[in-house]
CSV table of C-alpha atoms in Angstrom, one decimal:
chain,number,residue,atom,x,y,z
A,21,MET,CA,28.1,-0.3,32.2
A,22,ARG,CA,26.8,3.0,33.5
A,23,ILE,CA,27.9,2.4,37.1
A,24,LEU,CA,31.5,2.0,36.1
A,25,ARG,CA,31.5,5.3,34.3
A,26,ILE,CA,29.9,7.0,37.3
A,27,LEU,CA,32.5,5.5,39.7
A,28,ASP,CA,35.3,6.6,37.3
A,29,GLN,CA,34.1,10.1,36.4
A,30,GLU,CA,31.7,11.6,39.0
A,31,ALA,CA,33.4,14.0,41.4
A,32,TRP,CA,30.4,14.3,43.7
A,33,LEU,CA,31.2,10.8,45.1
A,34,TYR,CA,34.1,12.2,46.9
A,35,ASN,CA,31.9,14.5,48.9
A,36,TYR,CA,31.1,11.4,51.0
A,37,THR,CA,33.9,10.4,53.4
A,38,PHE,CA,32.6,6.8,53.4
A,39,PHE,CA,33.0,6.5,49.7
A,40,LYS,CA,36.7,7.6,49.8
A,41,GLU,CA,37.3,5.0,52.5
A,42,PHE,CA,35.3,2.3,50.7
A,43,LYS,CA,37.2,2.9,47.5
A,44,ASN,CA,40.5,2.1,49.2
A,45,SER,CA,39.2,-1.2,50.5
A,46,THR,CA,39.3,-4.8,49.2
A,47,TYR,CA,35.5,-4.6,49.1
A,48,TYR,CA,35.7,-2.1,46.3
A,49,ASP,CA,37.9,-4.3,44.3
A,50,LEU,CA,35.5,-7.2,44.9
A,51,MET,CA,32.6,-5.0,43.7
A,52,LEU,CA,34.5,-4.2,40.5
A,53,GLU,CA,35.0,-8.0,40.0
A,54,THR,CA,31.3,-8.5,40.5
A,55,TYR,CA,30.5,-6.0,37.8
A,56,LYS,CA,33.0,-7.5,35.5
A,57,ASN,CA,31.4,-11.0,35.9
A,58,LEU,CA,27.8,-9.9,36.0
A,59,ASN,CA,25.7,-12.1,33.7
A,60,ILE,CA,23.7,-9.5,31.9
A,61,ASP,CA,22.0,-12.1,29.7
A,62,ILE,CA,19.9,-13.5,32.6
A,63,LEU,CA,18.9,-10.1,34.0
A,64,PHE,CA,15.2,-9.1,33.8
A,65,LYS,CA,14.8,-6.6,31.0
A,66,SER,CA,13.1,-3.6,32.5
A,67,HIS,CA,13.7,0.1,33.3
A,68,ILE,CA,12.5,-0.6,36.9
A,69,HIS,CA,14.1,-3.9,37.8
A,70,GLY,CA,16.7,-4.3,35.1
A,71,GLN,CA,20.4,-3.8,34.8
A,72,GLY,CA,20.6,-0.3,36.3
A,73,HIS,CA,18.7,-1.4,39.4
A,74,ILE,CA,21.0,-4.5,39.7
A,75,GLU,CA,24.2,-2.3,39.3
A,76,ARG,CA,23.0,0.0,42.1
A,77,VAL,CA,22.0,-2.8,44.4
A,78,ILE,CA,25.4,-4.5,44.0
A,79,PHE,CA,26.9,-1.2,45.0
A,80,PHE,CA,24.8,-0.9,48.1
A,81,ALA,CA,25.4,-4.6,49.0
A,82,MET,CA,29.1,-4.1,48.8
A,83,ILE,CA,29.2,-0.9,50.7
A,84,LEU,CA,27.1,-2.4,53.5
A,85,SER,CA,29.5,-5.4,53.5
A,86,TRP,CA,32.4,-3.0,53.9
A,87,LYS,CA,30.8,-0.9,56.6
A,88,TYR,CA,29.8,-4.0,58.7
A,89,GLN,CA,33.1,-5.8,57.9
A,90,LEU,CA,31.5,-8.9,56.6
A,91,THR,CA,33.6,-12.0,56.0
A,92,ARG,CA,34.4,-12.9,52.4
A,93,LYS,CA,31.8,-15.7,52.5
A,94,ASP,CA,29.0,-13.4,53.8
A,95,THR,CA,30.0,-10.7,51.2
A,96,ASP,CA,29.8,-13.3,48.5
A,97,ILE,CA,26.3,-14.2,49.5
A,98,LEU,CA,25.3,-10.5,49.4
A,99,ARG,CA,26.9,-9.8,46.0
A,100,TYR,CA,25.3,-12.9,44.5
A,101,ALA,CA,22.0,-11.9,46.0
A,102,ALA,CA,22.3,-8.5,44.4
A,103,SER,CA,23.2,-9.9,41.0
A,104,LEU,CA,20.5,-12.6,40.9
A,105,HIS,CA,17.5,-11.4,43.1
A,106,ASP,CA,15.3,-10.1,40.2
A,107,THR,CA,16.3,-12.6,37.5
A,108,ARG,CA,13.0,-14.5,37.7
A,109,ARG,CA,10.6,-11.6,37.6
A,110,ILE,CA,7.7,-12.0,35.2
A,111,ASP,CA,6.9,-8.3,35.2
A,112,ASP,CA,7.5,-5.1,37.2
A,113,SER,CA,4.4,-5.6,39.4
A,114,TYR,CA,4.2,-6.3,43.1
A,115,ASP,CA,5.2,-10.0,43.3
A,116,THR,CA,6.2,-11.5,46.6
A,117,GLU,CA,7.4,-14.8,45.1
A,118,HIS,CA,9.9,-13.6,42.5
A,119,GLY,CA,12.7,-13.9,45.0
A,120,HIS,CA,11.8,-17.5,45.7
A,121,ARG,CA,11.7,-18.3,42.0
A,122,ALA,CA,15.2,-16.6,41.6
A,123,ALA,CA,16.5,-18.6,44.6
A,124,MET,CA,15.3,-21.9,43.0
A,125,GLU,CA,16.3,-21.2,39.4
A,126,SER,CA,19.1,-18.7,39.4
A,127,SER,CA,21.2,-19.6,42.4
A,128,LYS,CA,23.1,-22.1,40.1
A,129,TYR,CA,24.9,-19.0,38.8
A,130,ALA,CA,26.5,-18.4,42.3
A,131,TYR,CA,29.7,-20.1,41.5
A,132,GLY,CA,32.1,-21.3,44.3
A,133,LEU,CA,29.7,-21.1,47.3
A,134,GLU,CA,29.8,-24.0,49.8
A,135,SER,CA,26.5,-25.8,50.1
A,136,LYS,CA,25.6,-24.2,53.5
A,137,ASP,CA,26.3,-20.7,52.0
A,138,LEU,CA,24.2,-21.5,48.9
A,139,GLU,CA,21.3,-22.4,51.2
A,140,ILE,CA,21.7,-19.0,52.9
A,141,LEU,CA,21.8,-17.3,49.5
A,142,LYS,CA,18.5,-18.9,48.6
A,143,ALA,CA,17.0,-17.8,51.9
A,144,VAL,CA,18.2,-14.2,51.4
A,145,MET,CA,16.8,-14.1,47.9
A,146,THR,CA,13.5,-15.6,49.0
A,147,ALA,CA,13.1,-13.2,52.0
A,148,HIS,CA,14.0,-10.1,50.0
A,149,SER,CA,10.6,-10.0,48.2
A,150,ARG,CA,8.5,-11.0,51.2
A,151,GLU,CA,7.4,-8.9,54.2
A,152,ASP,CA,9.8,-8.7,57.1
A,153,LYS,CA,7.3,-10.5,59.4
A,154,GLU,CA,7.7,-13.5,57.1
A,155,MET,CA,11.5,-13.4,57.2
A,156,GLU,CA,12.2,-16.2,59.6
A,157,LYS,CA,9.5,-18.4,58.0
A,158,SER,CA,11.1,-17.8,54.6
A,159,ILE,CA,14.6,-18.7,56.0
A,160,ASN,CA,13.2,-21.9,57.5
A,161,GLU,CA,12.2,-23.1,54.1
A,162,PHE,CA,15.9,-23.9,53.6
A,163,ASP,CA,18.5,-26.1,55.3
A,164,ILE,CA,20.1,-23.3,57.4
A,165,GLU,CA,22.5,-24.1,60.2
A,166,ASN,CA,22.9,-20.6,61.5
A,167,ILE,CA,19.5,-18.8,61.5
A,168,ASP,CA,20.9,-15.6,63.0
A,169,ARG,CA,23.5,-15.3,60.2
A,170,ALA,CA,20.7,-15.7,57.6
A,171,ILE,CA,18.6,-13.1,59.3
A,172,LYS,CA,21.4,-10.6,59.5
A,173,LEU,CA,22.3,-11.1,55.8
A,174,SER,CA,18.6,-10.9,54.8
A,175,LYS,CA,18.2,-7.6,56.6
A,176,LEU,CA,21.4,-6.2,55.0
A,177,PHE,CA,20.2,-7.3,51.6
A,178,LYS,CA,16.7,-6.0,52.0
A,179,ASP,CA,18.3,-2.6,52.8
A,180,ALA,CA,20.6,-2.8,49.7
A,181,ASP,CA,17.6,-3.5,47.5
A,182,GLY,CA,15.4,-1.0,49.4
A,183,LEU,CA,17.8,1.9,49.0
A,184,ASP,CA,17.2,1.8,45.3
A,185,ARG,CA,13.5,2.5,45.9
A,186,VAL,CA,14.5,6.1,45.2
A,187,ARG,CA,14.0,5.1,41.5
A,188,LEU,CA,10.3,4.7,42.3
A,189,GLY,CA,10.1,7.8,44.5
A,190,ASP,CA,8.9,5.8,47.5
A,191,LEU,CA,12.0,5.2,49.7
A,192,ASP,CA,10.7,5.4,53.3
A,193,SER,CA,13.8,5.4,55.6
A,194,LYS,CA,11.7,4.1,58.5
A,195,PHE,CA,11.7,0.7,56.8
A,196,LEU,CA,15.5,0.5,56.6
A,197,ARG,CA,16.9,-2.0,59.1
A,198,ASN,CA,20.5,-1.0,59.6
A,199,ASP,CA,21.9,2.3,61.0
A,200,PHE,CA,24.4,2.9,58.1
A,201,SER,CA,21.6,2.4,55.6
A,202,LEU,CA,20.0,5.6,56.9
A,203,GLU,CA,23.3,7.4,56.1
A,204,LEU,CA,23.0,6.2,52.5
A,205,VAL,CA,19.6,7.7,51.6
A,206,ASP,CA,21.0,11.0,50.2
A,207,PHE,CA,23.7,9.1,48.4
A,208,ALA,CA,21.1,6.7,46.9
A,209,LYS,CA,19.2,9.7,45.5
A,210,LYS,CA,22.3,11.2,43.9
A,211,LEU,CA,23.4,7.8,42.5
A,212,PHE,CA,20.1,7.3,40.9
A,213,ALA,CA,20.1,10.9,39.5
A,214,ALA,CA,23.5,10.1,37.9
A,215,TYR,CA,21.7,7.4,35.8
A,216,GLN,CA,19.3,10.0,34.3
């Protein structure tokens, strides 16, 4: 797994203070566990939305979880969303419904979530591939008790996924939703370059 070699061998990571702090946190350990348990067999096979993309989105989801000190339950939702969000793609084209397909068909791989958290995971996965203006409508497709929680997690996840738009050369930081995401843009470029 390329990300593990990068995390283990690339000295440039330590130029970022936040990385040093993140690496000493329990969130980092949980990220390594996520990589260890990643079901590679169900990932979409693609250079654009395949394993490399998933590895990087997991990283961004975990570092955002760390920065915003999410609970373990909310962190689990984000790490499962990162692992599963593109599993039901048909191709690499613009497809606003691949997140919903993944929510309905791949959320069964999110082991150990309570039913209310599983519903939020499905909402987050569905919302990630739709426009922001449809976020609340997407979330309301599911049995969600805490809409604000689902919106917060959806915005964090859309940023985690969006930061890897550097691979497409079209990351526009004005579309990022969280302050710390803006601080990760340069890091995202360097992380993607390390895959080349």
